[in-house]
N, CA, C and O atoms as CSV, one atom per row, in Angstrom:
chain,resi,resn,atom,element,x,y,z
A,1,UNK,N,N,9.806,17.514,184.285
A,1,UNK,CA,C,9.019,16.294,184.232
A,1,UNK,C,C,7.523,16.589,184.279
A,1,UNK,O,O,6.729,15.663,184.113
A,2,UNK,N,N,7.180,17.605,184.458
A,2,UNK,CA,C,5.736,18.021,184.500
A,2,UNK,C,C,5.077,18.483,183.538
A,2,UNK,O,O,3.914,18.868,183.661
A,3,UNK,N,N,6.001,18.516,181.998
A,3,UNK,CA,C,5.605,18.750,181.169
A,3,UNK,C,C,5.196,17.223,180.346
A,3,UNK,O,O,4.255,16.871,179.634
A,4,UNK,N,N,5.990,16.798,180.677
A,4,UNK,CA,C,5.918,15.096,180.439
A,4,UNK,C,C,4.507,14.766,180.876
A,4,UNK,O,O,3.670,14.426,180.039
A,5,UNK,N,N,4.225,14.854,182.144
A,5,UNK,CA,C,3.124,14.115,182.637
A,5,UNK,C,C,1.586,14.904,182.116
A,5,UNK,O,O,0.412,14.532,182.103
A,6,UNK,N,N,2.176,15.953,181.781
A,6,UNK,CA,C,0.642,16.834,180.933
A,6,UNK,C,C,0.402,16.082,179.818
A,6,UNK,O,O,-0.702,15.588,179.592
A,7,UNK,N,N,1.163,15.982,179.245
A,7,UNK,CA,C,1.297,15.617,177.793
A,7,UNK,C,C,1.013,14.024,177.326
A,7,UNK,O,O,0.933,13.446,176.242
A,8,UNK,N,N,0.900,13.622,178.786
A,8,UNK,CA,C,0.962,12.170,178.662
A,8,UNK,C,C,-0.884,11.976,179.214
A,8,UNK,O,O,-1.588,11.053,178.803
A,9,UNK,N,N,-1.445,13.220,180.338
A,9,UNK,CA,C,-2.486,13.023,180.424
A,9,UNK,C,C,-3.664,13.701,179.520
A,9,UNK,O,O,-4.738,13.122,179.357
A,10,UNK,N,N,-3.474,14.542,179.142
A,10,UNK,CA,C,-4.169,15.681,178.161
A,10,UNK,C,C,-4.341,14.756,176.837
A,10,UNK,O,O,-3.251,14.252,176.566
A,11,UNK,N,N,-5.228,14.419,176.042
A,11,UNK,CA,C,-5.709,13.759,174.936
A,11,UNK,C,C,-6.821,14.628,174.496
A,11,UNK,O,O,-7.772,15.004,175.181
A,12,UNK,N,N,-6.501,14.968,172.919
A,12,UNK,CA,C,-7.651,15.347,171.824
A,12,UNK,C,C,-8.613,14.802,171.977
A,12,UNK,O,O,-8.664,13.576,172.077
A,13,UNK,N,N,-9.599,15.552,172.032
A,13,UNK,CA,C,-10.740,14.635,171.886
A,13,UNK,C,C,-11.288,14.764,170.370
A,13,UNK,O,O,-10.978,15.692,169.623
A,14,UNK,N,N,-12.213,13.614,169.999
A,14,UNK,CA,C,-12.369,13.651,168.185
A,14,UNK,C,C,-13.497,14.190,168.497
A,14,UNK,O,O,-14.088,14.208,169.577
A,15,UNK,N,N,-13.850,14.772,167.165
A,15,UNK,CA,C,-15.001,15.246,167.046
A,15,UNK,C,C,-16.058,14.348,166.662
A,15,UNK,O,O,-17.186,14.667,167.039
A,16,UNK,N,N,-15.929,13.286,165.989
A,16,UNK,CA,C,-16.783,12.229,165.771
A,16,UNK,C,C,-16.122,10.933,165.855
A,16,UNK,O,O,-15.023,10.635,165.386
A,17,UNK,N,N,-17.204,9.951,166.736
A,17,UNK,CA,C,-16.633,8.700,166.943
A,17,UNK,C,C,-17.611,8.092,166.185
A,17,UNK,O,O,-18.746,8.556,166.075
A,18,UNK,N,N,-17.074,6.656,165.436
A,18,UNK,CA,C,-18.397,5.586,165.048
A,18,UNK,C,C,-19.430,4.831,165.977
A,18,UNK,O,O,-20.479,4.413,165.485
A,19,UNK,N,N,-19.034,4.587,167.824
A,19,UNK,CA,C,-19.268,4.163,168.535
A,19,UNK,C,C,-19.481,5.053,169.855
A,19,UNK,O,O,-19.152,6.239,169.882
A,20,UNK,N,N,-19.720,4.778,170.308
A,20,UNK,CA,C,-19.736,5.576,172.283
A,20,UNK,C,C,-18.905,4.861,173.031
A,20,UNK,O,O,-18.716,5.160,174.210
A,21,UNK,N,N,-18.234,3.708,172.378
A,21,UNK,CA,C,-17.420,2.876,173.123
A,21,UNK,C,C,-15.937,3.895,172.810
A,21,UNK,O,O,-15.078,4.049,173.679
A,22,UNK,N,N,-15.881,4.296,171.927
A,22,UNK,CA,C,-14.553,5.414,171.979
A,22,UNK,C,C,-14.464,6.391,171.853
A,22,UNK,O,O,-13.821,7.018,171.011
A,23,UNK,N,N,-15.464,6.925,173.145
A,23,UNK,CA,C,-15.414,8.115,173.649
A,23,UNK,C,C,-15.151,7.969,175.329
A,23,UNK,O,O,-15.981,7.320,175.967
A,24,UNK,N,N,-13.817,8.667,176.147
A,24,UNK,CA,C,-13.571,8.399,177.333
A,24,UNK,C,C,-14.637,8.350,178.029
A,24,UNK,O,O,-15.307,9.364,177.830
A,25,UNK,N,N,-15.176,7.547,178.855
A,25,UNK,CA,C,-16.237,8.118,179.761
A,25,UNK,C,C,-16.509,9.415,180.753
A,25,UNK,O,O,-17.602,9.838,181.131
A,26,UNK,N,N,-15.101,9.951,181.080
A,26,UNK,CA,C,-14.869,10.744,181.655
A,26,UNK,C,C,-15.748,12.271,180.548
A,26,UNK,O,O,-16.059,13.376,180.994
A,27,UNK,N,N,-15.880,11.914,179.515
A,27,UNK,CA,C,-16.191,13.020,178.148
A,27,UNK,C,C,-17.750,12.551,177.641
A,27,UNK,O,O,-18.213,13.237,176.730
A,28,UNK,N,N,-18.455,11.624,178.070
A,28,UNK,CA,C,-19.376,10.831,177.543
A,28,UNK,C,C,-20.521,11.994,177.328
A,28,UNK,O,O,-21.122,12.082,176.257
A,29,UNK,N,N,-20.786,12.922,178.489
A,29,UNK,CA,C,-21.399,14.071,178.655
A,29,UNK,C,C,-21.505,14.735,177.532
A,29,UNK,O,O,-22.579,14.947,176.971
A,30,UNK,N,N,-20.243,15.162,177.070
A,30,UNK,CA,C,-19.912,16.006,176.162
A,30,UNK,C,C,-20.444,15.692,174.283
A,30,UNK,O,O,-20.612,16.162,173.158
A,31,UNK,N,N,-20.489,14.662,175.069
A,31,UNK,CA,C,-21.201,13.777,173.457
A,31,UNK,C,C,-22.862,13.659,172.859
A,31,UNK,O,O,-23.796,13.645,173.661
A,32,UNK,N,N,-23.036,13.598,171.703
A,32,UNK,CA,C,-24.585,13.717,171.181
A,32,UNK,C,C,-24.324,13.361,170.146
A,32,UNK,O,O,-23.641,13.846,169.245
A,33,UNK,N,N,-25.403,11.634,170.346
A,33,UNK,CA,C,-25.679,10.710,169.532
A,33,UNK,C,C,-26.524,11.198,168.089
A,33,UNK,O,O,-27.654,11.687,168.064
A,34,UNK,N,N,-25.740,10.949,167.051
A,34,UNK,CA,C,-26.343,11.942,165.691
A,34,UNK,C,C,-26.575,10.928,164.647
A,34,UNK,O,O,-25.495,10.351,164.519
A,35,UNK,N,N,-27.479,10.392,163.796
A,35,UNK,CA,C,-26.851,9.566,162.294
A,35,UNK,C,C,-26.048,8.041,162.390
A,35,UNK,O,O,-25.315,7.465,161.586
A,36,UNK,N,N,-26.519,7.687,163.695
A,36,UNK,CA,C,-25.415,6.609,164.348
A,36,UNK,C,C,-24.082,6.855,164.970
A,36,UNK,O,O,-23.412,5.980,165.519
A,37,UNK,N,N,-23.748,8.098,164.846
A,37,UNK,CA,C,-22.193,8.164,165.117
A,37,UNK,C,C,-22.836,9.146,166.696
A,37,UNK,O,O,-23.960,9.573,166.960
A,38,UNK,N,N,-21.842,9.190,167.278
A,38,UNK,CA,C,-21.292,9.962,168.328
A,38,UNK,C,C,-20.496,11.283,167.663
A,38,UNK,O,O,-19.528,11.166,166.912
A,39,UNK,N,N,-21.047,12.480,168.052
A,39,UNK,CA,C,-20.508,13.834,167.594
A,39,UNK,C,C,-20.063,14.587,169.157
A,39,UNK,O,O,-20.469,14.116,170.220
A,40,UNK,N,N,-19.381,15.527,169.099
A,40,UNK,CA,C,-19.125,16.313,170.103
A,40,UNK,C,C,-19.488,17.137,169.797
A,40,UNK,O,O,-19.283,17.732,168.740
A,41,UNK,N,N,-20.551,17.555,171.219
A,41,UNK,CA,C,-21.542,18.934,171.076
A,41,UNK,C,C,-20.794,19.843,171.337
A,41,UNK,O,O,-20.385,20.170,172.450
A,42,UNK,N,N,-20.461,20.524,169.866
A,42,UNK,CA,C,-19.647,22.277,170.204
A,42,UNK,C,C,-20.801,22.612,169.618
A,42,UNK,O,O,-21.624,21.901,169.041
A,43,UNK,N,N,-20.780,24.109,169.882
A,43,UNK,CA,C,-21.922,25.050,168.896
A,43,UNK,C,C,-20.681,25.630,167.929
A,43,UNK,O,O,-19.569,26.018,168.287
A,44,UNK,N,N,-21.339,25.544,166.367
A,44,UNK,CA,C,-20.130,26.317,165.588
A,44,UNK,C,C,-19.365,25.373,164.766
A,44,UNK,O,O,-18.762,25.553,163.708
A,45,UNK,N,N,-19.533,24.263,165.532
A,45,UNK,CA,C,-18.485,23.299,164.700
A,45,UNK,C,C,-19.273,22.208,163.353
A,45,UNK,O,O,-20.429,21.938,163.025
A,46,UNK,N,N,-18.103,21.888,162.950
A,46,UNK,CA,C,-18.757,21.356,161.493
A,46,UNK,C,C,-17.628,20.276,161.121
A,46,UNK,O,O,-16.470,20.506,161.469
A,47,UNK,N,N,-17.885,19.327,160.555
A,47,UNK,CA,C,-17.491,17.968,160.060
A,47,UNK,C,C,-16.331,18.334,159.425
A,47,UNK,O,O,-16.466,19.511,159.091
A,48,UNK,N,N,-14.868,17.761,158.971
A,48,UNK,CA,C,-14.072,18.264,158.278
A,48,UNK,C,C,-14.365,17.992,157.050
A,48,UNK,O,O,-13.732,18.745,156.309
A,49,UNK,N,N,-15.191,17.092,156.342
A,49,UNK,CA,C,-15.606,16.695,155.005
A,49,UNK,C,C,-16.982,17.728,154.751
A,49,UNK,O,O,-17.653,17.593,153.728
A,50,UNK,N,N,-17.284,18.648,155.671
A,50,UNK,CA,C,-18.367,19.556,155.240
A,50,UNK,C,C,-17.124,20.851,154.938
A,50,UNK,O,O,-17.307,21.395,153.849
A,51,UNK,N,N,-16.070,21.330,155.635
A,51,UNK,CA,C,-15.339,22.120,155.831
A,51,UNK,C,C,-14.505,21.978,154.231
A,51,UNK,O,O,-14.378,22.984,153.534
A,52,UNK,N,N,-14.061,20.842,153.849
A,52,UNK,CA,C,-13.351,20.445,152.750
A,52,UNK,C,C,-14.157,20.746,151.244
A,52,UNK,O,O,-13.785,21.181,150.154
A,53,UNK,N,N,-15.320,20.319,151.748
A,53,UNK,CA,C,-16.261,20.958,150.248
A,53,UNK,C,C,-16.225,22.079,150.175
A,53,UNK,O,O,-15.588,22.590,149.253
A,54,UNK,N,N,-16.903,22.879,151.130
A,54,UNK,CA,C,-16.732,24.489,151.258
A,54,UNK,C,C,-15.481,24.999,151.046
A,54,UNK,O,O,-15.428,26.221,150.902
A,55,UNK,N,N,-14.347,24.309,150.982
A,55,UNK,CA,C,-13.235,24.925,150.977
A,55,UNK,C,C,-12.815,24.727,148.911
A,55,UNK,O,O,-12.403,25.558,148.102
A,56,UNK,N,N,-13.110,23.538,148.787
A,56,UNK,CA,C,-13.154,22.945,147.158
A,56,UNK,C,C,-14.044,24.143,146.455
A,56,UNK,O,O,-13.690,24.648,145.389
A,57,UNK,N,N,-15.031,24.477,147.040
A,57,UNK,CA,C,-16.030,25.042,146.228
A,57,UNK,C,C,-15.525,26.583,146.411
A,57,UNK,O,O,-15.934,27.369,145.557
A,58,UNK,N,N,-15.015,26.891,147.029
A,58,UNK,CA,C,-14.499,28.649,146.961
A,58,UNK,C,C,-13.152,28.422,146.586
A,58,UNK,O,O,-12.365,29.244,147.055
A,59,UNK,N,N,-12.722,27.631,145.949
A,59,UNK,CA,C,-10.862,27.719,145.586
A,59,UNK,C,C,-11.630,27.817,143.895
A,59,UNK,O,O,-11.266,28.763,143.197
A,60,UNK,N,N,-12.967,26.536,143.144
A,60,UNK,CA,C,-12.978,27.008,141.966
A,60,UNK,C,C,-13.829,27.960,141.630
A,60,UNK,O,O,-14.107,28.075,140.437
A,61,UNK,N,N,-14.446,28.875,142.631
A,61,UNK,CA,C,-15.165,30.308,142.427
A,61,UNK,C,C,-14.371,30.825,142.034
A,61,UNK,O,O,-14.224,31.190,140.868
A,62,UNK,N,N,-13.339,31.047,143.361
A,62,UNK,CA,C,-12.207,32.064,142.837
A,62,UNK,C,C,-11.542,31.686,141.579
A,62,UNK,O,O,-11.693,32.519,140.685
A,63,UNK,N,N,-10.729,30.472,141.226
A,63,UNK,CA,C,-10.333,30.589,139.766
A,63,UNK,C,C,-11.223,30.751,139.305
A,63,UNK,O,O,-11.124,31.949,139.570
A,64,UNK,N,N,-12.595,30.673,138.538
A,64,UNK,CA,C,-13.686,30.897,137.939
A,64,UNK,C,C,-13.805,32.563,137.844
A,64,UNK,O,O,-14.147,33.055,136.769
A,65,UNK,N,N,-13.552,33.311,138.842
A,65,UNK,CA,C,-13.854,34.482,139.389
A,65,UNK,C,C,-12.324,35.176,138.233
A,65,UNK,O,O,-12.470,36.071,137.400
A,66,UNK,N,N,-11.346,34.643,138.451
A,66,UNK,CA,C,-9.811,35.194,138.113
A,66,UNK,C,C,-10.026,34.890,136.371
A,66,UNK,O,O,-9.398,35.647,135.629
A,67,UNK,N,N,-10.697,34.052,135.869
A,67,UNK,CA,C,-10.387,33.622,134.661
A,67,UNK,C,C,-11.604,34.532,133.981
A,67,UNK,O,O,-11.436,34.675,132.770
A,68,UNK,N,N,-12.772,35.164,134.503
A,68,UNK,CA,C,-13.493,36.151,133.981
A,68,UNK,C,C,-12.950,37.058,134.045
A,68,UNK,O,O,-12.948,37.744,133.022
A,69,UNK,N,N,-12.210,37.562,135.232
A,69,UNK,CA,C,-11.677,39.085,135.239
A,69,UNK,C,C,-10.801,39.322,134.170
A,69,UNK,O,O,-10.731,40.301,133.427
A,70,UNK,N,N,-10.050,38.138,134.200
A,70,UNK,CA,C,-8.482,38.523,132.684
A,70,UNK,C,C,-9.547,38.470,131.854
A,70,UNK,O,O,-9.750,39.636,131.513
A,71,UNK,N,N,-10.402,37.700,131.299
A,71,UNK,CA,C,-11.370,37.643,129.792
A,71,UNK,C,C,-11.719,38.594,129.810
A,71,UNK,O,O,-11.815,38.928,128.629
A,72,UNK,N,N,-12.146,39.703,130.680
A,72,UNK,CA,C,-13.058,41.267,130.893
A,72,UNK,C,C,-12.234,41.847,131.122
A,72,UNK,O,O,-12.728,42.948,131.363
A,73,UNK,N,N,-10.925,41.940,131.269
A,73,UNK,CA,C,-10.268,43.034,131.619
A,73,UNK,C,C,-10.061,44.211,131.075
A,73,UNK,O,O,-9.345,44.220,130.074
A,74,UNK,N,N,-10.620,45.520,131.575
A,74,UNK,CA,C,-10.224,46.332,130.400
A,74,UNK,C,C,-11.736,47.002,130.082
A,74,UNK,O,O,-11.899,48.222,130.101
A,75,UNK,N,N,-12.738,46.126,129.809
A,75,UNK,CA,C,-13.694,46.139,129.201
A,75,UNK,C,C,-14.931,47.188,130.444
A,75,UNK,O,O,-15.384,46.614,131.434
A,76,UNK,N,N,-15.201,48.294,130.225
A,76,UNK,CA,C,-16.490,49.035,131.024
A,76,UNK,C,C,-17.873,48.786,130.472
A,76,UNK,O,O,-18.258,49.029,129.329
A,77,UNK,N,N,-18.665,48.177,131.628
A,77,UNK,CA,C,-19.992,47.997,131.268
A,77,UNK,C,C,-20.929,48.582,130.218
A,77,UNK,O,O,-21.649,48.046,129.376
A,78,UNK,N,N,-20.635,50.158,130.611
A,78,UNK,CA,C,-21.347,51.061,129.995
A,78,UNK,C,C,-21.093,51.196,128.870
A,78,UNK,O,O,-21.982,51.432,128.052
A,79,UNK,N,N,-19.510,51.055,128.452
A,79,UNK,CA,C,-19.012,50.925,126.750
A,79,UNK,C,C,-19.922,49.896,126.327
A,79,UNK,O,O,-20.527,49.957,125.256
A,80,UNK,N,N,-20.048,48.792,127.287
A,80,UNK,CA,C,-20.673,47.569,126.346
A,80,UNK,C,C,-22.252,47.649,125.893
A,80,UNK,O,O,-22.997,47.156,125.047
A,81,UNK,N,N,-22.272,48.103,126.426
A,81,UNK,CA,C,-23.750,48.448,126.717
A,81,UNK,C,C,-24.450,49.080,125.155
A,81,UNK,O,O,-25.071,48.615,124.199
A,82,UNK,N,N,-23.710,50.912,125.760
A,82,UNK,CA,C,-23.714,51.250,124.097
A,82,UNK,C,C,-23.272,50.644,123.335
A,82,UNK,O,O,-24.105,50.338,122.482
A,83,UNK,N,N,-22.430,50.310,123.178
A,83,UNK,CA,C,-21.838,49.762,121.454
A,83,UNK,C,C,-23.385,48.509,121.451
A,83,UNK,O,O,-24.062,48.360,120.434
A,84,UNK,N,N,-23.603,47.947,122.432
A,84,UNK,CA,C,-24.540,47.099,121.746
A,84,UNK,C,C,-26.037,47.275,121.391
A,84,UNK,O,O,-26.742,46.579,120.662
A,85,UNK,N,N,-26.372,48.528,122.187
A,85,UNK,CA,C,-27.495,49.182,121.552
A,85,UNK,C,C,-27.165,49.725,119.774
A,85,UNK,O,O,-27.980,49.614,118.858
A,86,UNK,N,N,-25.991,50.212,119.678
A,86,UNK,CA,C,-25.861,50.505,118.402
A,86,UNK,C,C,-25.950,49.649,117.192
A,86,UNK,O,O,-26.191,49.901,116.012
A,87,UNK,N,N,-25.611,48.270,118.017
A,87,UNK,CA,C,-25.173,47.086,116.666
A,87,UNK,C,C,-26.158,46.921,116.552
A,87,UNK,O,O,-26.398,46.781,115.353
A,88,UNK,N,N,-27.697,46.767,117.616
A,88,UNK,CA,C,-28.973,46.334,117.790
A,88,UNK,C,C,-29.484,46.821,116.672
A,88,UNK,O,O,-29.920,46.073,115.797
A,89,UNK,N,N,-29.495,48.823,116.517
A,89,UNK,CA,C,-30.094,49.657,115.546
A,89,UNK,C,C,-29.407,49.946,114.572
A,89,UNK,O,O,-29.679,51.068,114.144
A,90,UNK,N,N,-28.352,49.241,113.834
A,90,UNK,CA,C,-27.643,49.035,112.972
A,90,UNK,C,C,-28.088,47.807,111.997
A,90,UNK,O,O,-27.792,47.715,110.805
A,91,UNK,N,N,-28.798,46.958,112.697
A,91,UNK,CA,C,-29.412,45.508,112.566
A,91,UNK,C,C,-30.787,45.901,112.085
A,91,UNK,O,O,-31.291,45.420,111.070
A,92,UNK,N,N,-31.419,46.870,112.919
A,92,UNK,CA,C,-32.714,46.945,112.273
A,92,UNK,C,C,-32.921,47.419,110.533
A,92,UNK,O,O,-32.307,48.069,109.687
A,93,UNK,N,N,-34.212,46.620,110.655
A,93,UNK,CA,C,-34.486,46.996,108.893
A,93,UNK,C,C,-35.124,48.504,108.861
A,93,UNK,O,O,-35.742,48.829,109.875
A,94,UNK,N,N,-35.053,49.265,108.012
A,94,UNK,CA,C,-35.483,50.480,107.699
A,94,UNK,C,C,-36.537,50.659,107.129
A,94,UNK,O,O,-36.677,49.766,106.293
A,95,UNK,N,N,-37.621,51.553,107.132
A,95,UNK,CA,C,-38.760,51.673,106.608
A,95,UNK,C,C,-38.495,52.672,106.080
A,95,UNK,O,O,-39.335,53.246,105.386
């Protein structure tokens, strides 16, 4: 039964409220008024809609990242390099 009664007193606290009215008072401390909202002062922590972009934005790097490597695969800089100095002086007009 004492697992019961933890479980029944122990509550998440949010990381952001719209109000100070729903934040326990017992936690009120813990809180810092930001932008209108009520945030909980951790050091380190970050919004889940800041966390969700950052997370959007490195899922299409990486495909971005995967869909150059197959297009280049194979291919060494330095080959490219020369062959395109050659096409360059292949291009030039002759005197």
């Amino acid at each position: 039964m004492v697992g019961a009664q933890n479980a029944q007193t122990s509550m998440a606290l949010k990381f952001k409220t719209k109000s100070k009215d729903e934040v326990p008072a017992e936690h009120l401390s813990l809180y810092t008024e930001r932008d209108g909202a009520w945030l909980f002062d951790v050091e380190g922590a970050v919004e889940k809609a800041k966390l969700d972009e950052f997370r959007t934005s490195n899922v299409a790097l990486l495909k971005e990242r995967d869909e150059l490597k197959q297009r280049y695969d194979g291919l060494e800089p330095d080959q490219v390099r020369t062959s395109r100095r050659r096409s360059r002086s292949s291009k030039r007009p002759r005197c």
